[in-house]
PDB file of C-alpha atoms and ligand atoms in Angstrom:
ATOM      1  CA  MET A 302      -3.059  10.283  -9.358  1.00  0.00           C
ATOM      2  CA  ASP A 303      -5.637  13.069  -9.649  1.00  0.00           C
ATOM      3  CA  VAL A 304      -8.670  11.196 -10.992  1.00  0.00           C
ATOM      4  CA  ILE A 305      -9.494   7.520 -11.506  1.00  0.00           C
ATOM      5  CA  GLY A 306     -12.583   6.437 -13.464  1.00  0.00           C
ATOM      6  CA  ILE A 307     -14.359   3.107 -13.923  1.00  0.00           C
ATOM      7  CA  GLY A 308     -16.625   2.295 -16.835  1.00  0.00           C
ATOM      8  CA  GLU A 309     -17.051   1.072 -20.370  1.00  0.00           C
ATOM      9  CA  THR A 310     -15.256   2.514 -23.363  1.00  0.00           C
ATOM     10  CA  MET A 311     -16.486   1.516 -26.792  1.00  0.00           C
ATOM     11  CA  ILE A 312     -15.912   2.212 -30.433  1.00  0.00           C
ATOM     12  CA  SER A 313     -18.418   4.643 -31.885  1.00  0.00           C
ATOM     13  CA  LEU A 314     -19.120   4.440 -35.601  1.00  0.00           C
ATOM     14  CA  THR A 315     -20.179   7.797 -36.990  1.00  0.00           C
ATOM     15  CA  PRO A 316     -21.438   8.288 -40.565  1.00  0.00           C
ATOM     16  CA  ASN A 317     -19.193  10.533 -42.617  1.00  0.00           C
ATOM     17  CA  ARG A 318     -22.027  13.045 -43.081  1.00  0.00           C
ATOM     18  CA  ASN A 319     -25.160  14.108 -41.216  1.00  0.00           C
ATOM     19  CA  GLY A 320     -28.434  12.302 -41.867  1.00  0.00           C
ATOM     20  CA  LEU A 321     -30.017   8.903 -41.350  1.00  0.00           C
ATOM     21  CA  ILE A 322     -27.585   6.034 -40.909  1.00  0.00           C
ATOM     22  CA  ARG A 323     -29.226   4.147 -43.791  1.00  0.00           C
ATOM     23  CA  GLN A 324     -28.066   6.912 -46.127  1.00  0.00           C
ATOM     24  CA  THR A 325     -24.388   6.697 -45.275  1.00  0.00           C
ATOM     25  CA  SER A 326     -21.811   4.866 -47.318  1.00  0.00           C
ATOM     26  CA  SER A 327     -19.022   4.967 -44.747  1.00  0.00           C
ATOM     27  CA  PHE A 328     -18.489   5.241 -41.016  1.00  0.00           C
ATOM     28  CA  GLU A 329     -15.611   6.659 -39.074  1.00  0.00           C
ATOM     29  CA  PRO A 330     -14.517   4.703 -35.992  1.00  0.00           C
ATOM     30  CA  ARG A 331     -13.841   6.707 -32.847  1.00  0.00           C
ATOM     31  CA  VAL A 332     -13.112   5.815 -29.240  1.00  0.00           C
ATOM     32  CA  ALA A 333     -15.939   6.849 -26.883  1.00  0.00           C
ATOM     33  CA  GLY A 334     -17.195   6.358 -23.373  1.00  0.00           C
ATOM     34  CA  THR A 335     -18.255   8.908 -20.843  1.00  0.00           C
ATOM     35  CA  GLU A 336     -15.606   8.131 -18.200  1.00  0.00           C
ATOM     36  CA  THR A 337     -12.684   8.035 -20.600  1.00  0.00           C
ATOM     37  CA  ASN A 338     -13.952  11.181 -22.320  1.00  0.00           C
ATOM     38  CA  THR A 339     -13.590  12.945 -18.977  1.00  0.00           C
ATOM     39  CA  LEU A 340     -10.241  11.321 -18.156  1.00  0.00           C
ATOM     40  CA  ILE A 341      -8.854  12.299 -21.570  1.00  0.00           C
ATOM     41  CA  GLY A 342     -10.102  15.859 -21.030  1.00  0.00           C
ATOM     42  CA  LEU A 343      -8.293  15.980 -17.693  1.00  0.00           C
ATOM     43  CA  SER A 344      -5.174  14.437 -19.092  1.00  0.00           C
ATOM     44  CA  ARG A 345      -5.049  17.043 -21.874  1.00  0.00           C
ATOM     45  CA  LEU A 346      -5.279  19.744 -19.208  1.00  0.00           C
ATOM     46  CA  GLY A 347      -2.207  18.290 -17.522  1.00  0.00           C
ATOM     47  CA  HIS A 348      -3.699  16.097 -14.781  1.00  0.00           C
ATOM     48  CA  SER A 349      -2.869  12.484 -13.999  1.00  0.00           C
ATOM     49  CA  THR A 350      -5.626   9.969 -14.647  1.00  0.00           C
ATOM     50  CA  GLY A 351      -6.251   6.230 -14.582  1.00  0.00           C
ATOM     51  CA  PHE A 352      -8.999   4.006 -15.950  1.00  0.00           C
ATOM     52  CA  ILE A 353     -10.339   0.724 -14.564  1.00  0.00           C
ATOM     53  CA  SER A 354     -12.194  -1.405 -17.102  1.00  0.00           C
ATOM     54  CA  ARG A 355     -12.421  -4.533 -19.191  1.00  0.00           C
ATOM     55  CA  LEU A 356     -11.995  -4.687 -22.969  1.00  0.00           C
ATOM     56  CA  GLY A 357     -12.383  -7.471 -25.472  1.00  0.00           C
ATOM     57  CA  ASP A 358      -9.149  -9.127 -26.511  1.00  0.00           C
ATOM     58  CA  ASP A 359      -9.875  -7.941 -30.061  1.00  0.00           C
ATOM     59  CA  GLU A 360      -8.930  -5.219 -32.546  1.00  0.00           C
ATOM     60  CA  LEU A 361     -11.469  -2.737 -31.154  1.00  0.00           C
ATOM     61  CA  GLY A 362     -10.056  -3.266 -27.667  1.00  0.00           C
ATOM     62  CA  ALA A 363      -6.566  -2.691 -29.033  1.00  0.00           C
ATOM     63  CA  MET A 364      -7.785   0.532 -30.617  1.00  0.00           C
ATOM     64  CA  VAL A 365      -9.226   1.772 -27.315  1.00  0.00           C
ATOM     65  CA  LEU A 366      -6.020   0.878 -25.457  1.00  0.00           C
ATOM     66  CA  LYS A 367      -3.823   2.628 -28.012  1.00  0.00           C
ATOM     67  CA  GLU A 368      -5.927   5.781 -27.856  1.00  0.00           C
ATOM     68  CA  LEU A 369      -6.018   5.921 -24.049  1.00  0.00           C
ATOM     69  CA  ARG A 370      -2.277   5.399 -23.810  1.00  0.00           C
ATOM     70  CA  GLY A 371      -1.719   8.051 -26.466  1.00  0.00           C
ATOM     71  CA  GLU A 372      -3.783  10.479 -24.424  1.00  0.00           C
ATOM     72  CA  GLY A 373      -1.772   9.701 -21.285  1.00  0.00           C
ATOM     73  CA  VAL A 374      -4.420   7.807 -19.287  1.00  0.00           C
ATOM     74  CA  ASP A 375      -2.963   5.069 -17.064  1.00  0.00           C
ATOM     75  CA  THR A 376      -4.263   1.685 -18.276  1.00  0.00           C
ATOM     76  CA  THR A 377      -2.671  -0.623 -15.669  1.00  0.00           C
ATOM     77  CA  PHE A 378      -6.086  -1.778 -14.442  1.00  0.00           C
ATOM     78  CA  ILE A 379      -7.698  -2.529 -17.775  1.00  0.00           C
ATOM     79  CA  GLU A 380      -8.281  -6.267 -18.142  1.00  0.00           C
ATOM     80  CA  PHE A 381      -8.672  -8.129 -21.427  1.00  0.00           C
ATOM     81  CA  ASP A 382     -11.418 -10.685 -21.952  1.00  0.00           C
ATOM     82  CA  SER A 383     -10.952 -13.348 -24.597  1.00  0.00           C
ATOM     83  CA  SER A 384     -14.549 -14.567 -24.504  1.00  0.00           C
ATOM     84  CA  HIS A 385     -16.426 -11.231 -24.740  1.00  0.00           C
ATOM     85  CA  GLN A 386     -16.077  -8.439 -27.287  1.00  0.00           C
ATOM     86  CA  THR A 387     -15.431  -4.710 -26.972  1.00  0.00           C
ATOM     87  CA  GLY A 388     -18.733  -2.774 -27.160  1.00  0.00           C
ATOM     88  CA  LEU A 389     -19.824  -0.726 -30.153  1.00  0.00           C
ATOM     89  CA  PHE A 390     -22.336   2.008 -30.825  1.00  0.00           C
ATOM     90  CA  LEU A 391     -23.544   3.935 -33.834  1.00  0.00           C
ATOM     91  CA  LYS A 392     -23.979   7.691 -33.636  1.00  0.00           C
ATOM     92  CA  GLU A 393     -26.553   9.238 -35.959  1.00  0.00           C
ATOM     93  CA  ILE A 394     -26.308  13.009 -36.306  1.00  0.00           C
ATOM     94  CA  ILE A 395     -29.425  14.240 -38.163  1.00  0.00           C
ATOM     95  CA  ASN A 396     -28.461  17.753 -37.150  1.00  0.00           C
ATOM     96  CA  GLU A 397     -26.720  19.255 -34.118  1.00  0.00           C
ATOM     97  CA  SER A 398     -29.877  19.182 -31.994  1.00  0.00           C
ATOM     98  CA  ASP A 399     -31.101  15.775 -33.154  1.00  0.00           C
ATOM     99  CA  VAL A 400     -28.528  13.110 -32.343  1.00  0.00           C
ATOM    100  CA  HIS A 401     -29.253   9.419 -31.681  1.00  0.00           C
ATOM    101  CA  VAL A 402     -27.060   6.632 -30.362  1.00  0.00           C
ATOM    102  CA  TYR A 403     -27.649   2.923 -31.012  1.00  0.00           C
ATOM    103  CA  TYR A 404     -25.791   0.550 -28.719  1.00  0.00           C
ATOM    104  CA  TYR A 405     -24.309  -2.840 -29.591  1.00  0.00           C
ATOM    105  CA  ARG A 406     -22.889  -3.410 -26.123  1.00  0.00           C
ATOM    106  CA  GLU A 407     -24.974  -6.197 -24.589  1.00  0.00           C
ATOM    107  CA  HIS A 408     -22.696  -8.895 -23.070  1.00  0.00           C
ATOM    108  CA  SER A 409     -19.663  -6.790 -23.919  1.00  0.00           C
ATOM    109  CA  ALA A 410     -16.359  -7.387 -22.159  1.00  0.00           C
ATOM    110  CA  ALA A 411     -16.972  -4.365 -19.912  1.00  0.00           C
ATOM    111  CA  SER A 412     -20.352  -5.765 -18.863  1.00  0.00           C
ATOM    112  CA  GLN A 413     -18.378  -8.666 -17.322  1.00  0.00           C
ATOM    113  CA  MET A 414     -16.529  -6.384 -14.871  1.00  0.00           C
ATOM    114  CA  ASN A 415     -16.828  -7.558 -11.281  1.00  0.00           C
ATOM    115  CA  PRO A 416     -15.439  -6.376  -7.928  1.00  0.00           C
ATOM    116  CA  ASN A 417     -12.353  -8.665  -8.265  1.00  0.00           C
ATOM    117  CA  LEU A 418     -11.057  -6.183 -10.828  1.00  0.00           C
ATOM    118  CA  LEU A 419     -10.636  -3.545  -8.126  1.00  0.00           C
ATOM    119  CA  ASP A 420      -7.377  -2.873  -6.329  1.00  0.00           C
ATOM    120  CA  GLU A 421      -7.913  -0.763  -3.234  1.00  0.00           C
ATOM    121  CA  SER A 422      -4.329   0.472  -3.133  1.00  0.00           C
ATOM    122  CA  TYR A 423      -4.735   1.805  -6.709  1.00  0.00           C
ATOM    123  CA  ILE A 424      -8.031   3.557  -5.938  1.00  0.00           C
ATOM    124  CA  SER A 425      -6.525   5.045  -2.770  1.00  0.00           C
ATOM    125  CA  LEU A 426      -3.949   6.892  -4.909  1.00  0.00           C
ATOM    126  CA  ALA A 427      -6.616   9.163  -6.408  1.00  0.00           C
ATOM    127  CA  SER A 428      -7.959  12.478  -5.168  1.00  0.00           C
ATOM    128  CA  TYR A 429     -11.244  11.832  -6.995  1.00  0.00           C
ATOM    129  CA  LEU A 430     -13.104   8.730  -8.184  1.00  0.00           C
ATOM    130  CA  PHE A 431     -15.237   9.562 -11.236  1.00  0.00           C
ATOM    131  CA  ILE A 432     -18.405   7.470 -11.549  1.00  0.00           C
ATOM    132  CA  THR A 433     -21.354   7.797 -13.911  1.00  0.00           C
ATOM    133  CA  GLY A 434     -24.829   6.314 -13.981  1.00  0.00           C
ATOM    134  CA  ILE A 435     -23.963   4.350 -17.110  1.00  0.00           C
ATOM    135  CA  THR A 436     -21.715   1.693 -15.531  1.00  0.00           C
ATOM    136  CA  PRO A 437     -24.243   0.354 -12.973  1.00  0.00           C
ATOM    137  CA  ALA A 438     -26.775   0.134 -15.828  1.00  0.00           C
ATOM    138  CA  ILE A 439     -24.643  -2.251 -17.882  1.00  0.00           C
ATOM    139  CA  SER A 440     -24.968  -5.360 -15.698  1.00  0.00           C
ATOM    140  CA  GLU A 441     -25.522  -6.531 -12.150  1.00  0.00           C
ATOM    141  CA  SER A 442     -21.807  -7.288 -11.678  1.00  0.00           C
ATOM    142  CA  CYS A 443     -20.929  -3.790 -12.955  1.00  0.00           C
ATOM    143  CA  LYS A 444     -23.346  -2.351 -10.421  1.00  0.00           C
ATOM    144  CA  GLN A 445     -21.637  -4.312  -7.634  1.00  0.00           C
ATOM    145  CA  THR A 446     -18.256  -3.162  -8.924  1.00  0.00           C
ATOM    146  CA  ILE A 447     -19.336   0.470  -8.672  1.00  0.00           C
ATOM    147  CA  PHE A 448     -20.593   0.153  -5.098  1.00  0.00           C
ATOM    148  CA  THR A 449     -17.439  -1.732  -4.048  1.00  0.00           C
ATOM    149  CA  ALA A 450     -15.229   0.924  -5.644  1.00  0.00           C
ATOM    150  CA  ILE A 451     -17.169   3.694  -3.901  1.00  0.00           C
ATOM    151  CA  ASN A 452     -16.683   1.953  -0.551  1.00  0.00           C
ATOM    152  CA  MET A 453     -12.950   1.531  -1.193  1.00  0.00           C
ATOM    153  CA  ALA A 454     -12.666   5.182  -2.180  1.00  0.00           C
ATOM    154  CA  LYS A 455     -14.560   6.442   0.837  1.00  0.00           C
ATOM    155  CA  LYS A 456     -12.433   4.327   3.196  1.00  0.00           C
ATOM    156  CA  ASN A 457      -9.359   6.047   1.778  1.00  0.00           C
ATOM    157  CA  GLY A 458     -10.643   9.629   1.730  1.00  0.00           C
ATOM    158  CA  VAL A 459     -11.027   9.688  -2.073  1.00  0.00           C
ATOM    159  CA  LYS A 460     -13.883  11.996  -3.110  1.00  0.00           C
ATOM    160  CA  ILE A 461     -16.694  10.572  -5.222  1.00  0.00           C
ATOM    161  CA  VAL A 462     -17.694  12.597  -8.266  1.00  0.00           C
ATOM    162  CA  PHE A 463     -20.949  11.416  -9.800  1.00  0.00           C
ATOM    163  CA  ASP A 464     -22.544  12.255 -13.143  1.00  0.00           C
ATOM    164  CA  PRO A 465     -25.938  10.479 -13.120  1.00  0.00           C
ATOM    165  CA  ASN A 466     -25.902  10.279 -16.958  1.00  0.00           C
ATOM    166  CA  ILE A 467     -29.250   8.585 -17.424  1.00  0.00           C
ATOM    167  CA  ARG A 468     -29.451   6.065 -20.249  1.00  0.00           C
ATOM    168  CA  LYS A 469     -33.012   4.748 -20.371  1.00  0.00           C
ATOM    169  CA  LYS A 470     -32.090   2.306 -23.133  1.00  0.00           C
ATOM    170  CA  LEU A 471     -29.912   0.379 -20.685  1.00  0.00           C
ATOM    171  CA  TRP A 472     -32.235  -0.327 -17.743  1.00  0.00           C
ATOM    172  CA  SER A 473     -35.719   0.069 -16.310  1.00  0.00           C
ATOM    173  CA  GLU A 474     -36.746   3.437 -14.918  1.00  0.00           C
ATOM    174  CA  ILE A 475     -37.475   1.951 -11.477  1.00  0.00           C
ATOM    175  CA  GLU A 476     -34.062   0.321 -11.167  1.00  0.00           C
ATOM    176  CA  ALA A 477     -32.343   3.390 -12.575  1.00  0.00           C
ATOM    177  CA  ARG A 478     -33.989   5.795 -10.127  1.00  0.00           C
ATOM    178  CA  GLU A 479     -33.305   3.598  -7.106  1.00  0.00           C
ATOM    179  CA  THR A 480     -29.666   2.913  -8.007  1.00  0.00           C
ATOM    180  CA  LEU A 481     -28.816   6.466  -9.044  1.00  0.00           C
ATOM    181  CA  LEU A 482     -30.244   7.828  -5.790  1.00  0.00           C
ATOM    182  CA  ASP A 483     -28.245   5.241  -3.813  1.00  0.00           C
ATOM    183  CA  ILE A 484     -25.031   6.359  -5.538  1.00  0.00           C
ATOM    184  CA  LEU A 485     -25.960  10.004  -5.146  1.00  0.00           C
ATOM    185  CA  LYS A 486     -26.229   9.518  -1.373  1.00  0.00           C
ATOM    186  CA  LEU A 487     -22.595   8.341  -1.329  1.00  0.00           C
ATOM    187  CA  SER A 488     -21.255  11.125  -3.565  1.00  0.00           C
ATOM    188  CA  ASN A 489     -19.350  14.284  -2.654  1.00  0.00           C
ATOM    189  CA  ILE A 490     -19.795  16.087  -5.972  1.00  0.00           C
ATOM    190  CA  VAL A 491     -22.854  15.600  -8.195  1.00  0.00           C
ATOM    191  CA  LEU A 492     -23.150  16.778 -11.807  1.00  0.00           C
ATOM    192  CA  PRO A 493     -26.726  16.367 -13.042  1.00  0.00           C
ATOM    193  CA  GLY A 494     -28.283  17.864 -16.145  1.00  0.00           C
ATOM    194  CA  ILE A 495     -31.861  19.118 -16.177  1.00  0.00           C
ATOM    195  CA  SER A 496     -33.097  15.826 -17.656  1.00  0.00           C
ATOM    196  CA  GLU A 497     -31.547  13.956 -14.735  1.00  0.00           C
ATOM    197  CA  GLY A 498     -33.095  16.397 -12.235  1.00  0.00           C
ATOM    198  CA  GLN A 499     -36.428  15.802 -13.900  1.00  0.00           C
ATOM    199  CA  PHE A 500     -35.967  12.041 -13.759  1.00  0.00           C
ATOM    200  CA  LEU A 501     -34.700  11.847 -10.174  1.00  0.00           C
ATOM    201  CA  PHE A 502     -36.604  14.649  -8.441  1.00  0.00           C
ATOM    202  CA  ASP A 503     -39.414  15.515 -10.826  1.00  0.00           C
ATOM    203  CA  SER A 504     -38.090  19.059 -11.096  1.00  0.00           C
ATOM    204  CA  ASN A 505     -36.600  21.170 -13.849  1.00  0.00           C
ATOM    205  CA  ASP A 506     -35.627  23.973 -11.492  1.00  0.00           C
ATOM    206  CA  PRO A 507     -31.818  23.988 -11.075  1.00  0.00           C
ATOM    207  CA  GLU A 508     -32.026  25.454  -7.578  1.00  0.00           C
ATOM    208  CA  GLU A 509     -34.447  22.776  -6.433  1.00  0.00           C
ATOM    209  CA  ILE A 510     -32.339  20.034  -8.056  1.00  0.00           C
ATOM    210  CA  GLY A 511     -29.260  21.411  -6.259  1.00  0.00           C
ATOM    211  CA  GLU A 512     -31.117  21.528  -2.956  1.00  0.00           C
ATOM    212  CA  LYS A 513     -32.378  17.946  -3.282  1.00  0.00           C
ATOM    213  CA  CYS A 514     -28.859  16.643  -4.011  1.00  0.00           C
ATOM    214  CA  MET A 515     -27.493  18.588  -1.016  1.00  0.00           C
ATOM    215  CA  GLU A 516     -30.192  17.079   1.210  1.00  0.00           C
ATOM    216  CA  LEU A 517     -28.949  13.641   0.143  1.00  0.00           C
ATOM    217  CA  GLY A 518     -25.428  14.538   1.299  1.00  0.00           C
ATOM    218  CA  ALA A 519     -23.585  16.178  -1.605  1.00  0.00           C
ATOM    219  CA  GLU A 520     -21.001  18.885  -0.797  1.00  0.00           C
ATOM    220  CA  LEU A 521     -21.068  20.457  -4.243  1.00  0.00           C
ATOM    221  CA  VAL A 522     -23.749  20.182  -6.916  1.00  0.00           C
ATOM    222  CA  VAL A 523     -23.293  21.623 -10.389  1.00  0.00           C
ATOM    223  CA  VAL A 524     -26.384  21.497 -12.600  1.00  0.00           C
ATOM    224  CA  LYS A 525     -25.544  21.584 -16.315  1.00  0.00           C
ATOM    225  CA  LEU A 526     -27.886  23.883 -18.232  1.00  0.00           C
ATOM    226  CA  GLY A 527     -26.493  23.531 -21.758  1.00  0.00           C
ATOM    227  CA  GLU A 528     -26.575  26.794 -23.679  1.00  0.00           C
ATOM    228  CA  THR A 529     -27.595  28.777 -20.595  1.00  0.00           C
ATOM    229  CA  GLY A 530     -24.519  27.686 -18.600  1.00  0.00           C
ATOM    230  CA  ALA A 531     -24.605  26.093 -15.162  1.00  0.00           C
ATOM    231  CA  TYR A 532     -25.919  26.551 -11.648  1.00  0.00           C
ATOM    232  CA  TYR A 533     -23.899  25.424  -8.631  1.00  0.00           C
ATOM    233  CA  CYS A 534     -24.429  25.246  -4.901  1.00  0.00           C
ATOM    234  CA  THR A 535     -22.508  24.242  -1.786  1.00  0.00           C
ATOM    235  CA  SER A 536     -23.531  24.611   1.862  1.00  0.00           C
ATOM    236  CA  ASP A 537     -22.547  28.293   1.831  1.00  0.00           C
ATOM    237  CA  GLN A 538     -22.619  29.571  -1.750  1.00  0.00           C
ATOM    238  CA  SER A 539     -24.560  29.303  -4.984  1.00  0.00           C
ATOM    239  CA  ASP A 540     -24.535  31.067  -8.340  1.00  0.00           C
ATOM    240  CA  HIS A 541     -25.381  30.850 -12.035  1.00  0.00           C
ATOM    241  CA  VAL A 542     -22.448  30.839 -14.472  1.00  0.00           C
ATOM    242  CA  PRO A 543     -23.074  31.767 -18.124  1.00  0.00           C
ATOM    243  CA  SER A 544     -22.176  29.402 -20.951  1.00  0.00           C
ATOM    244  CA  PHE A 545     -19.164  29.794 -23.226  1.00  0.00           C
ATOM    245  CA  PRO A 546     -20.347  31.417 -26.482  1.00  0.00           C
ATOM    246  CA  VAL A 547     -20.294  28.842 -29.263  1.00  0.00           C
ATOM    247  CA  LYS A 548     -20.644  29.879 -32.929  1.00  0.00           C
ATOM    248  CA  GLN A 549     -21.730  26.529 -34.309  1.00  0.00           C
ATOM    249  CA  VAL A 550     -22.612  23.354 -32.431  1.00  0.00           C
ATOM    250  CA  LYS A 551     -21.536  20.312 -34.458  1.00  0.00           C
ATOM    251  CA  ASP A 552     -21.971  17.436 -31.997  1.00  0.00           C
ATOM    252  CA  PRO A 553     -23.345  17.794 -28.452  1.00  0.00           C
ATOM    253  CA  VAL A 554     -22.393  14.239 -27.375  1.00  0.00           C
ATOM    254  CA  GLY A 555     -19.534  14.388 -24.886  1.00  0.00           C
ATOM    255  CA  ALA A 556     -20.214  17.960 -23.742  1.00  0.00           C
ATOM    256  CA  GLY A 557     -21.187  16.759 -20.265  1.00  0.00           C
ATOM    257  CA  ASP A 558     -17.922  14.825 -20.020  1.00  0.00           C
ATOM    258  CA  ALA A 559     -15.873  17.847 -21.081  1.00  0.00           C
ATOM    259  CA  PHE A 560     -17.782  19.841 -18.468  1.00  0.00           C
ATOM    260  CA  ALA A 561     -16.804  17.320 -15.775  1.00  0.00           C
ATOM    261  CA  ALA A 562     -13.169  17.486 -16.928  1.00  0.00           C
ATOM    262  CA  GLY A 563     -13.122  21.297 -16.722  1.00  0.00           C
ATOM    263  CA  LEU A 564     -14.722  21.330 -13.292  1.00  0.00           C
ATOM    264  CA  LEU A 565     -12.378  18.723 -11.807  1.00  0.00           C
ATOM    265  CA  SER A 566      -9.400  20.419 -13.404  1.00  0.00           C
ATOM    266  CA  GLY A 567     -10.378  23.664 -11.689  1.00  0.00           C
ATOM    267  CA  LEU A 568     -10.828  21.940  -8.330  1.00  0.00           C
ATOM    268  CA  ILE A 569      -7.493  20.109  -8.658  1.00  0.00           C
ATOM    269  CA  ASP A 570      -5.849  23.473  -9.460  1.00  0.00           C
ATOM    270  CA  GLU A 571      -7.501  24.805  -6.271  1.00  0.00           C
ATOM    271  CA  LEU A 572      -9.551  27.461  -8.027  1.00  0.00           C
ATOM    272  CA  SER A 573     -12.631  28.845  -6.278  1.00  0.00           C
ATOM    273  CA  VAL A 574     -15.794  26.835  -7.026  1.00  0.00           C
ATOM    274  CA  ASN A 575     -17.042  29.722  -9.177  1.00  0.00           C
ATOM    275  CA  GLU A 576     -13.846  29.710 -11.267  1.00  0.00           C
ATOM    276  CA  ALA A 577     -13.906  25.927 -11.568  1.00  0.00           C
ATOM    277  CA  VAL A 578     -17.499  26.060 -12.878  1.00  0.00           C
ATOM    278  CA  LYS A 579     -16.419  28.754 -15.367  1.00  0.00           C
ATOM    279  CA  ARG A 580     -13.662  26.413 -16.557  1.00  0.00           C
ATOM    280  CA  ALA A 581     -16.278  23.651 -16.921  1.00  0.00           C
ATOM    281  CA  CYS A 582     -18.535  25.906 -19.015  1.00  0.00           C
ATOM    282  CA  ILE A 583     -15.637  26.690 -21.349  1.00  0.00           C
ATOM    283  CA  THR A 584     -14.542  23.084 -21.868  1.00  0.00           C
ATOM    284  CA  GLY A 585     -18.149  21.806 -22.104  1.00  0.00           C
ATOM    285  CA  GLY A 586     -19.206  24.484 -24.584  1.00  0.00           C
ATOM    286  CA  TYR A 587     -16.116  24.233 -26.748  1.00  0.00           C
ATOM    287  CA  ALA A 588     -16.388  20.428 -26.991  1.00  0.00           C
ATOM    288  CA  THR A 589     -19.626  20.794 -28.992  1.00  0.00           C
ATOM    289  CA  THR A 590     -17.830  22.527 -31.852  1.00  0.00           C
ATOM    290  CA  TYR A 591     -16.181  19.268 -32.995  1.00  0.00           C
ATOM    291  CA  VAL A 592     -17.647  16.004 -34.252  1.00  0.00           C
ATOM    292  CA  GLY A 593     -16.493  13.241 -31.908  1.00  0.00           C
ATOM    293  CA  ASP A 594     -17.042  12.659 -28.217  1.00  0.00           C
ATOM    294  CA  TYR A 595     -13.742  14.132 -26.993  1.00  0.00           C
ATOM    295  CA  GLU A 596     -11.841  15.162 -30.113  1.00  0.00           C
ATOM    296  CA  GLY A 597     -12.567  18.845 -29.453  1.00  0.00           C
ATOM    297  CA  PHE A 598     -11.493  18.872 -25.808  1.00  0.00           C
ATOM    298  CA  PRO A 599      -8.797  21.536 -25.367  1.00  0.00           C
ATOM    299  CA  ASP A 600      -5.296  20.957 -24.073  1.00  0.00           C
ATOM    300  CA  ARG A 601      -3.839  23.384 -21.544  1.00  0.00           C
ATOM    301  CA  SER A 602      -2.520  26.034 -23.912  1.00  0.00           C
ATOM    302  CA  HIS A 603      -5.646  25.885 -26.064  1.00  0.00           C
ATOM    303  CA  PHE A 604      -7.725  26.217 -22.906  1.00  0.00           C
ATOM    304  CA  GLU A 605      -5.762  29.348 -21.875  1.00  0.00           C
ATOM    305  CA  ARG A 606      -6.589  30.932 -25.250  1.00  0.00           C
ATOM    306  CA  LEU A 607     -10.288  30.039 -24.947  1.00  0.00           C
ATOM    307  CA  SER A 608     -10.308  31.364 -21.422  1.00  0.00           C
ATOM    308  CA  SER A 609      -8.888  34.737 -22.427  1.00  0.00           C
ATOM    309  CA  LEU A 610     -11.443  34.888 -25.283  1.00  0.00           C
ATOM    310  CA  SER A 611     -14.320  34.273 -22.900  1.00  0.00           C
ATOM    311  CA  SER A 612     -13.170  36.974 -20.470  1.00  0.00           C
ATOM    312  CA  SER A 613     -12.485  39.618 -23.153  1.00  0.00           C
TER     313      SER A 613
HETATM  314  O1  CKP B2014     -23.514  12.771 -21.578  1.00  0.00           O
HETATM  315  P1  CKP B2014     -22.461  12.877 -22.631  1.00  0.00           P
HETATM  316  O2  CKP B2014     -23.009  13.295 -23.957  1.00  0.00           O
HETATM  317  O3  CKP B2014     -21.314  13.734 -22.212  1.00  0.00           O
HETATM  318  O4  CKP B2014     -21.901  11.378 -22.758  1.00  0.00           O
HETATM  319  C1  CKP B2014     -21.469  10.793 -23.934  1.00  0.00           C
HETATM  320  C2  CKP B2014     -20.962   9.386 -23.753  1.00  0.00           C
HETATM  321  O5  CKP B2014     -20.552   6.734 -22.681  1.00  0.00           O
HETATM  322  C3  CKP B2014     -20.619   8.720 -25.069  1.00  0.00           C
HETATM  323  O6  CKP B2014     -19.202   8.737 -25.247  1.00  0.00           O
HETATM  324  C4  CKP B2014     -21.158   7.309 -24.958  1.00  0.00           C
HETATM  325  O7  CKP B2014     -20.222   6.356 -25.266  1.00  0.00           O
HETATM  326  C5  CKP B2014     -21.590   7.199 -23.523  1.00  0.00           C
HETATM  327  O8  CKP B2014     -21.924   8.530 -23.139  1.00  0.00           O
HETATM  328  C6  CKP B2014     -22.757   6.212 -23.404  1.00  0.00           C
HETATM  329  O9  CKP B2014     -22.508   5.075 -22.983  1.00  0.00           O
HETATM  330  O10 CKP B2014     -23.883   6.609 -23.768  1.00  0.00           O
HETATM  331 MG1   MG B2015     -24.185  13.452 -19.929  1.00  0.00          MG
END
């Protein structure tokens, strides 16, 4: 198993055209959740992935399961909960740079995850454990689940990949900062954006954000810079990588997850860090050209075409 993730996957309802939600007459249901977005991206690029979670024993849960299986993500450790529902959110796209999400996920089935869900022998199969700052924000038992999973992974030499993914709607700023820094200290690879650097370290300078994460113990930090690309650093190298040229952004949600998928794919394929970050910039940039959180993520042959475009 290349990458295992833990988190909440929901159904996102997106209006059929841009504008305020109140003006829509129909919504399209899509499967969405930061960890599964990344796992699906990896799976499409040919890597083996697994997801640990809890879904409602309901139609929305069945829809998530069907989609994950169709995309080739292992679902052995997804539990079904008959007394809590699968989470939902609405995505309002006013225009490509003004997107809002409204969650209906309180007391969802995933919020009931607890450490008993974890199987150490399953986690030990992975090369990487992919964690984001969303799961510990959902509930106290989810937070405990994340720390237990990290400990299991570390005991078995599984690397922790952490996207802080701040969601201020889900928890208080004090709790968020403290918890995200605690996870960061246990992580091997950290993938912040500028807004997370600002939140955690009061800095919008990618080099300073990278340095602060390294001081807390990271081996590799890749700071996502949106349309200006990415900055990465390790103990002995650092560089800026330009973004993939995108003609028209349609939906930026999910770009960070596609970025994580591209980066991990490059590392699994044993590319140099620089090449892996280039791969991340291609997958992250291209993902914004489709409406939907992961619908636009490329498969391997599509990726090869995008890659030759970006180098020509
Ligand atoms: O940071 P990103 O735009 O890449 O993340 C998007 C995902 O999990 C989206 O799928 C949504 O379901 C969420 O983040 C979330 O819980 O906000
Ligand atoms: Mg993000």
